[in-house]
Short mmCIF file of C-alpha atoms in Angstrom, two decimals:
data_model
loop_
_atom_site.label_atom_id
_atom_site.label_comp_id
_atom_site.label_asym_id
_atom_site.label_seq_id
_atom_site.Cartn_x
_atom_site.Cartn_y
_atom_site.Cartn_z
CA MET A 238 238.74 -42.60 28.14
CA SER A 239 236.89 -39.73 29.77
CA SER A 240 237.79 -38.35 33.15
CA THR A 241 234.50 -39.54 34.61
CA SER A 242 234.99 -43.16 33.59
CA SER A 243 238.53 -43.17 34.99
CA GLY A 244 237.28 -42.09 38.42
CA ARG A 245 238.34 -38.45 38.15
CA ALA A 246 235.61 -35.91 38.73
CA SER A 247 235.02 -33.48 35.92
CA SER A 248 236.37 -30.22 37.28
CA PRO A 249 236.28 -27.24 34.96
CA VAL A 250 237.97 -24.14 36.26
CA VAL A 251 235.53 -21.33 36.89
CA SER A 252 237.08 -17.99 37.77
CA SER A 253 235.14 -15.07 39.15
CA PRO A 254 235.55 -11.77 37.29
CA SER A 255 236.21 -10.19 40.71
CA ALA A 256 239.51 -12.05 41.01
CA GLU A 257 241.41 -8.99 39.84
CA ASN A 258 239.92 -6.98 42.71
CA LEU A 259 241.00 -9.40 45.43
CA PRO A 260 244.05 -8.28 47.43
CA ALA A 261 247.19 -10.38 47.30
CA VAL A 262 248.36 -11.77 50.62
CA ASN A 263 251.74 -10.26 51.46
CA LYS A 264 254.80 -11.89 52.96
CA THR A 265 254.01 -10.55 56.42
CA VAL A 266 250.67 -12.35 56.56
CA ARG A 267 252.23 -15.55 55.28
CA GLY A 268 255.07 -15.25 57.76
CA PHE A 269 252.67 -14.92 60.70
CA ALA A 270 250.62 -17.85 59.37
CA VAL A 271 253.73 -20.04 59.45
CA ALA A 272 254.66 -18.63 62.86
CA SER A 273 251.19 -19.58 64.14
CA LEU A 274 251.73 -23.18 63.08
CA VAL A 275 255.25 -23.33 64.51
CA ALA A 276 254.16 -21.72 67.79
CA ASN A 277 251.26 -24.14 68.26
CA ILE A 278 253.57 -27.09 67.67
CA GLY A 279 256.23 -25.57 69.90
CA ILE A 280 253.88 -25.13 72.86
CA VAL A 281 253.07 -28.85 72.66
CA VAL A 282 256.77 -29.70 72.90
CA THR A 283 257.37 -27.37 75.84
CA GLY A 284 254.25 -28.69 77.56
CA GLY A 285 255.63 -32.18 77.06
CA ALA A 286 258.88 -31.10 78.69
CA VAL A 287 256.88 -29.97 81.73
CA ARG A 288 255.23 -33.37 82.03
CA LEU A 289 258.35 -35.42 81.30
CA THR A 290 260.41 -33.59 83.94
CA ALA A 291 257.66 -34.11 86.56
CA SER A 292 257.16 -30.34 86.70
CA GLY A 293 253.40 -30.36 86.09
CA LEU A 294 252.73 -29.04 89.58
CA GLY A 295 255.87 -26.92 89.74
CA CYS A 296 253.40 -24.06 90.11
CA PRO A 297 250.75 -25.62 92.37
CA GLU A 298 248.19 -22.83 91.82
CA TRP A 299 246.51 -21.17 88.84
CA PRO A 300 246.37 -18.43 87.61
CA LEU A 301 248.96 -17.55 90.25
CA CYS A 302 252.00 -19.75 90.63
CA THR A 303 251.60 -19.92 94.42
CA PRO A 304 248.85 -18.56 96.68
CA ASP A 305 250.96 -15.44 97.22
CA SER A 306 253.03 -15.08 94.05
CA LEU A 307 252.32 -14.74 90.34
CA THR A 308 255.81 -16.02 89.53
CA THR A 309 257.87 -18.96 90.71
CA THR A 310 259.83 -18.65 93.95
CA PRO A 311 263.33 -19.95 94.77
CA GLU A 312 261.86 -22.55 97.13
CA MET A 313 260.09 -24.24 94.21
CA GLY A 314 263.36 -25.09 92.50
CA ILE A 315 263.81 -26.22 88.92
CA HIS A 316 260.29 -27.65 88.63
CA GLY A 317 258.78 -24.26 89.34
CA ILE A 318 261.04 -22.63 86.77
CA ILE A 319 260.08 -25.17 84.09
CA GLU A 320 256.33 -24.92 84.74
CA PHE A 321 256.32 -21.13 84.98
CA GLY A 322 258.47 -20.93 81.84
CA ASN A 323 255.87 -22.90 79.93
CA ARG A 324 253.12 -20.61 81.21
CA THR A 325 255.13 -17.61 80.05
CA LEU A 326 255.37 -19.05 76.54
CA THR A 327 251.59 -18.74 76.31
CA PHE A 328 252.12 -14.99 75.99
CA VAL A 329 254.44 -15.59 73.04
CA LEU A 330 251.74 -17.70 71.40
CA ALA A 331 249.19 -14.95 72.11
CA ALA A 332 251.49 -12.32 70.60
CA VAL A 333 251.82 -14.35 67.40
CA ALA A 334 248.04 -14.86 67.25
CA PHE A 335 247.33 -11.14 67.75
CA ALA A 336 249.94 -10.27 65.12
CA MET A 337 248.26 -12.64 62.68
CA VAL A 338 244.87 -11.00 63.24
CA PHE A 339 246.32 -7.51 62.88
CA SER A 340 248.24 -8.45 59.72
CA ILE A 341 245.03 -9.56 58.01
CA TRP A 342 242.83 -6.79 59.42
CA LYS A 343 242.87 -4.48 56.38
CA ILE A 344 241.77 -7.23 54.02
CA ARG A 345 239.48 -9.08 56.45
CA ALA A 346 236.39 -8.39 54.33
CA GLU A 347 237.95 -9.84 51.16
CA ARG A 348 239.75 -12.70 52.92
CA ARG A 349 237.20 -13.75 55.50
CA ASP A 350 238.62 -17.26 55.42
CA LEU A 351 241.97 -16.09 56.80
CA PHE A 352 240.33 -13.73 59.27
CA LYS A 353 238.05 -16.42 60.73
CA LEU A 354 240.91 -18.88 61.07
CA SER A 355 243.08 -16.24 62.73
CA VAL A 356 240.34 -15.36 65.22
CA ALA A 357 239.73 -19.05 65.97
CA LEU A 358 243.43 -19.55 66.73
CA LEU A 359 243.42 -16.49 68.96
CA ALA A 360 240.32 -17.72 70.80
CA GLY A 361 242.00 -21.07 71.37
CA ILE A 362 244.65 -19.51 73.59
CA PRO A 363 242.42 -18.52 76.55
CA ALA A 364 240.58 -21.83 76.15
CA GLN A 365 243.89 -23.68 76.43
CA ALA A 366 244.96 -21.51 79.37
CA LEU A 367 241.76 -22.37 81.22
CA LEU A 368 242.24 -26.07 80.49
CA GLY A 369 245.78 -25.75 81.79
CA GLY A 370 244.42 -24.22 84.97
CA ILE A 371 241.91 -27.05 85.36
CA THR A 372 244.72 -29.59 85.04
CA VAL A 373 246.47 -27.91 87.97
CA TRP A 374 243.28 -27.68 90.04
CA THR A 375 242.60 -31.40 89.46
CA GLY A 376 246.14 -32.49 90.33
CA LEU A 377 246.97 -33.42 86.71
CA ASN A 378 243.95 -35.60 86.04
CA PRO A 379 245.08 -37.68 83.04
CA TRP A 380 241.82 -37.14 81.14
CA ILE A 381 242.04 -33.35 81.54
CA VAL A 382 245.70 -33.45 80.51
CA GLY A 383 244.70 -35.51 77.46
CA GLY A 384 241.95 -33.05 76.57
CA HIS A 385 244.50 -30.23 76.83
CA PHE A 386 246.66 -32.05 74.28
CA ILE A 387 243.73 -32.78 71.94
CA VAL A 388 242.74 -29.11 71.82
CA SER A 389 246.33 -28.37 70.81
CA MET A 390 245.94 -30.83 67.92
CA VAL A 391 242.77 -29.05 66.79
CA LEU A 392 244.63 -25.73 66.82
CA ILE A 393 247.43 -27.29 64.78
CA VAL A 394 244.87 -28.42 62.19
CA LEU A 395 243.46 -24.88 61.99
CA ALA A 396 246.96 -23.40 61.71
CA THR A 397 247.80 -25.84 58.89
CA ILE A 398 244.72 -24.80 56.96
CA LEU A 399 245.62 -21.16 57.62
CA VAL A 400 249.08 -21.67 56.09
CA ASN A 401 247.61 -23.37 53.03
CA ARG A 402 245.03 -20.67 52.46
CA ALA A 403 247.55 -17.87 53.03
CA TRP A 404 249.45 -19.11 49.97
CA LEU A 405 246.45 -18.87 47.64
CA SER A 406 246.74 -16.32 44.87
CA PRO A 407 243.80 -13.93 44.26
CA ARG A 408 242.92 -15.99 41.19
CA GLN A 409 242.91 -19.20 43.20
CA VAL A 410 240.72 -17.63 45.91
CA ALA A 411 238.17 -16.66 43.27
CA SER A 412 238.27 -19.97 41.43
CA ALA A 413 235.88 -22.91 41.74
CA ASN A 414 237.97 -25.91 40.76
CA GLY A 415 237.09 -29.51 41.39
CA PRO A 416 239.08 -31.22 44.17
CA LEU A 417 242.47 -32.62 43.22
CA ALA A 418 241.61 -36.08 44.56
CA THR A 419 239.61 -38.38 42.31
CA ARG A 420 236.40 -40.01 43.47
CA THR A 421 238.44 -43.14 44.19
CA LEU A 422 240.98 -41.27 46.28
CA ARG A 423 238.61 -39.13 48.32
CA PRO A 424 237.32 -41.91 50.62
CA LEU A 425 240.92 -43.04 51.08
CA LEU A 426 242.01 -39.53 52.03
CA GLY A 427 239.13 -39.36 54.47
CA ALA A 428 240.29 -42.64 55.98
CA LEU A 429 243.82 -41.25 56.31
CA GLY A 430 242.48 -38.30 58.26
CA VAL A 431 240.34 -40.48 60.54
CA LEU A 432 243.13 -43.02 61.15
CA SER A 433 245.61 -40.26 61.93
CA ALA A 434 243.16 -38.80 64.46
CA LEU A 435 242.53 -42.22 66.02
CA SER A 436 246.28 -42.85 66.29
CA VAL A 437 246.73 -39.58 68.16
CA LEU A 438 243.69 -40.11 70.39
CA LEU A 439 244.77 -43.61 71.41
CA GLY A 440 248.28 -42.28 71.93
CA VAL A 441 246.78 -39.91 74.50
CA VAL A 442 245.22 -42.89 76.30
CA VAL A 443 248.56 -44.71 76.25
CA THR A 444 250.24 -41.64 77.74
CA GLY A 445 247.62 -41.47 80.47
CA SER A 446 248.44 -45.03 81.50
CA GLY A 447 252.24 -44.64 81.41
CA PRO A 448 254.84 -43.55 83.94
CA HIS A 449 255.24 -39.91 82.89
CA ALA A 450 252.37 -38.34 84.81
CA GLY A 451 253.77 -34.84 85.19
CA ASP A 452 254.18 -35.24 88.93
CA HIS A 453 255.21 -38.17 91.09
CA GLY A 454 251.88 -38.16 92.93
CA ALA A 455 249.59 -37.66 89.90
CA ALA A 456 246.94 -40.27 89.12
CA ARG A 457 246.92 -42.53 86.07
CA ASN A 458 243.88 -43.55 84.01
CA GLY A 459 243.98 -47.15 85.24
CA PHE A 460 244.34 -48.89 81.88
CA ASP A 461 246.92 -51.58 81.31
CA PRO A 462 249.77 -49.86 79.40
CA ASP A 463 250.63 -52.91 77.28
CA LEU A 464 247.01 -53.45 76.27
CA VAL A 465 246.33 -49.86 75.24
CA THR A 466 249.68 -49.75 73.42
CA ARG A 467 248.60 -52.75 71.33
CA LEU A 468 245.28 -51.04 70.62
CA HIS A 469 247.15 -47.86 69.69
CA VAL A 470 249.16 -49.56 66.95
CA VAL A 471 246.07 -50.93 65.17
CA PRO A 472 245.11 -47.63 63.51
CA VAL A 473 248.82 -47.03 62.87
CA TYR A 474 249.05 -50.27 60.86
CA LEU A 475 245.86 -49.37 59.00
CA LEU A 476 247.24 -45.89 58.35
CA VAL A 477 250.42 -47.30 56.82
CA PHE A 478 248.37 -49.68 54.63
CA ALA A 479 246.07 -46.87 53.48
CA LEU A 480 249.09 -44.73 52.63
CA VAL A 481 250.58 -47.52 50.51
CA VAL A 482 247.33 -47.81 48.56
CA ALA A 483 247.03 -44.03 48.19
CA LEU A 484 250.60 -43.70 46.94
CA TYR A 485 250.02 -46.49 44.43
CA LEU A 486 246.94 -44.72 43.09
CA VAL A 487 248.52 -41.27 42.81
CA TYR A 488 251.56 -42.66 40.99
CA ARG A 489 249.60 -45.16 38.91
CA HIS A 490 247.38 -42.42 37.50
CA ALA A 491 248.28 -38.93 36.35
CA THR A 492 247.63 -36.92 39.52
CA ASP A 493 248.40 -33.33 40.43
CA GLY A 494 251.89 -33.07 41.92
CA ARG A 495 250.60 -31.17 44.95
CA LEU A 496 248.58 -34.17 46.07
CA ARG A 497 251.50 -36.56 45.51
CA SER A 498 253.79 -34.31 47.53
CA SER A 499 251.35 -34.03 50.43
CA LEU A 500 250.94 -37.81 50.61
CA LEU A 501 254.70 -38.35 50.45
CA LEU A 502 255.16 -35.89 53.31
CA LEU A 503 252.54 -37.69 55.38
CA THR A 504 254.20 -41.04 54.65
CA VAL A 505 257.61 -39.81 55.81
CA VAL A 506 256.14 -38.39 59.03
CA VAL A 507 254.18 -41.59 59.76
CA LEU A 508 257.23 -43.82 59.24
CA ILE A 509 259.47 -41.66 61.44
CA GLN A 510 256.78 -41.43 64.12
CA ALA A 511 256.26 -45.19 64.05
CA ALA A 512 260.00 -45.81 64.37
CA ILE A 513 260.22 -43.48 67.37
CA GLY A 514 257.16 -45.11 68.93
CA TYR A 515 258.53 -48.63 68.68
CA THR A 516 261.95 -47.56 69.90
CA GLN A 517 260.62 -45.71 72.95
CA HIS A 518 258.42 -48.68 73.85
CA PHE A 519 261.24 -51.22 73.78
CA LEU A 520 263.61 -48.86 75.60
CA HIS A 521 261.01 -48.38 78.36
CA LEU A 522 260.02 -44.80 77.53
CA PRO A 523 263.12 -42.61 77.90
CA ILE A 524 261.99 -39.01 78.20
CA VAL A 525 263.92 -37.76 75.16
CA LEU A 526 262.19 -40.24 72.86
CA VAL A 527 258.80 -39.60 74.46
CA GLY A 528 259.32 -35.90 73.83
CA LEU A 529 260.20 -36.59 70.19
CA HIS A 530 257.09 -38.75 69.91
CA MET A 531 254.97 -35.82 71.11
CA LEU A 532 256.60 -33.63 68.48
CA GLY A 533 255.90 -36.39 65.96
CA ALA A 534 252.21 -36.44 66.93
CA SER A 535 252.02 -32.72 66.22
CA LEU A 536 253.75 -33.12 62.86
CA LEU A 537 251.53 -36.09 62.01
CA THR A 538 248.45 -33.99 62.73
CA ALA A 539 249.74 -31.16 60.54
CA ALA A 540 250.78 -33.48 57.70
CA ALA A 541 247.44 -35.32 57.74
CA ALA A 542 245.52 -32.02 57.74
CA HIS A 543 247.65 -30.80 54.83
CA ALA A 544 247.03 -33.96 52.79
CA VAL A 545 243.28 -33.92 53.41
CA PHE A 546 243.09 -30.21 52.61
CA THR A 547 245.07 -30.68 49.40
CA GLY A 548 242.87 -33.54 48.26
CA PHE A 549 239.46 -32.11 49.12
CA SER A 550 239.74 -28.34 48.86
CA ARG A 551 238.63 -26.58 45.70
CA GLN A 552 241.27 -23.92 46.31
CA VAL A 553 244.78 -25.32 46.67
CA PRO A 554 247.94 -23.17 46.55
CA GLY A 555 250.72 -23.99 44.15
CA GLN A 556 250.31 -24.57 40.44
CA ASP A 557 248.54 -21.80 38.56
CA ASP A 558 244.83 -22.45 37.97
CA GLY A 559 245.10 -22.10 34.25
CA ALA A 560 248.06 -24.46 34.04
CA SER A 561 246.24 -26.92 36.28
CA ALA A 562 243.19 -26.90 34.06
CA ALA A 563 245.31 -27.41 30.95
CA ALA A 564 247.11 -30.32 32.60
CA ALA A 565 243.80 -31.89 33.60
CA SER A 566 242.51 -31.46 30.05
CA ARG A 567 245.59 -33.17 28.61
CA THR A 568 245.18 -35.98 31.12
CA ASP A 569 241.55 -36.48 30.14
CA VAL A 570 242.48 -36.60 26.44
CA ARG A 571 245.11 -39.27 27.10
CA ARG A 572 242.58 -41.32 29.04
#
């Protein structure tokens, strides 16, 4: 059976003769790409610690900590230290972002994809800092706090794509392969991405209705926590179902191992995140589990972005292009 009749798009490998002239990405660039992803996830966790310890207004002003001091003062106690510490970590994130841009600078013309992603991540830092300031000015308005978190998720998606593209070989950058996902799988992968995003977005609404406001006097969004929690689990159930179907398809048919691995990773993250979510709900939201759930949301976002990228992109790191084409040809012959 041909690849078209089996649902797999015909995807001949087309390599540009300029592939030999493309520079290879060195270990330094790849290291900073990974550091960018880790730092963007880490700042979410530390920001969660600020909220969960009721330290959101530990520094009641922005950009200064107090009207008269850039840094925390002894009178502000532990909450001031926690909030100012989180602000300080922004400079670490900025340092990583600048280092990423500088590491790619010499090959920015040949690897514009990496350069644009690096600049976007760098630009996200002042945007996040301003949103952080607005959250302070508004007394931790739950919608502004939620928007602050959502922007972090967008940056995590960009950092995940950056990591994937940093591992492309020059030949893979110059190639024009068909996507790894079949025509049957592509809508399912799209659904996985949308359902993951909906799960995170509704999780933000649940957080805005819950007890951990970041400060004892901060407002809540006014929604009933039990109701929005029930709404939150709907896309989670659909996500689990879609993953089961996707895993069946990738194991039922001969599929590139990179796509199988990315879906397995997403499945593991979803199951762990769901287990933490249920446990924290029935234990009445202990701060340690809520913090782990925030970490899980970041990992879910990264894993979903990785799976969607792997399925849809025409340039996926890993198996050599020539070997991939040969494997696809053998698969088509068997079908």
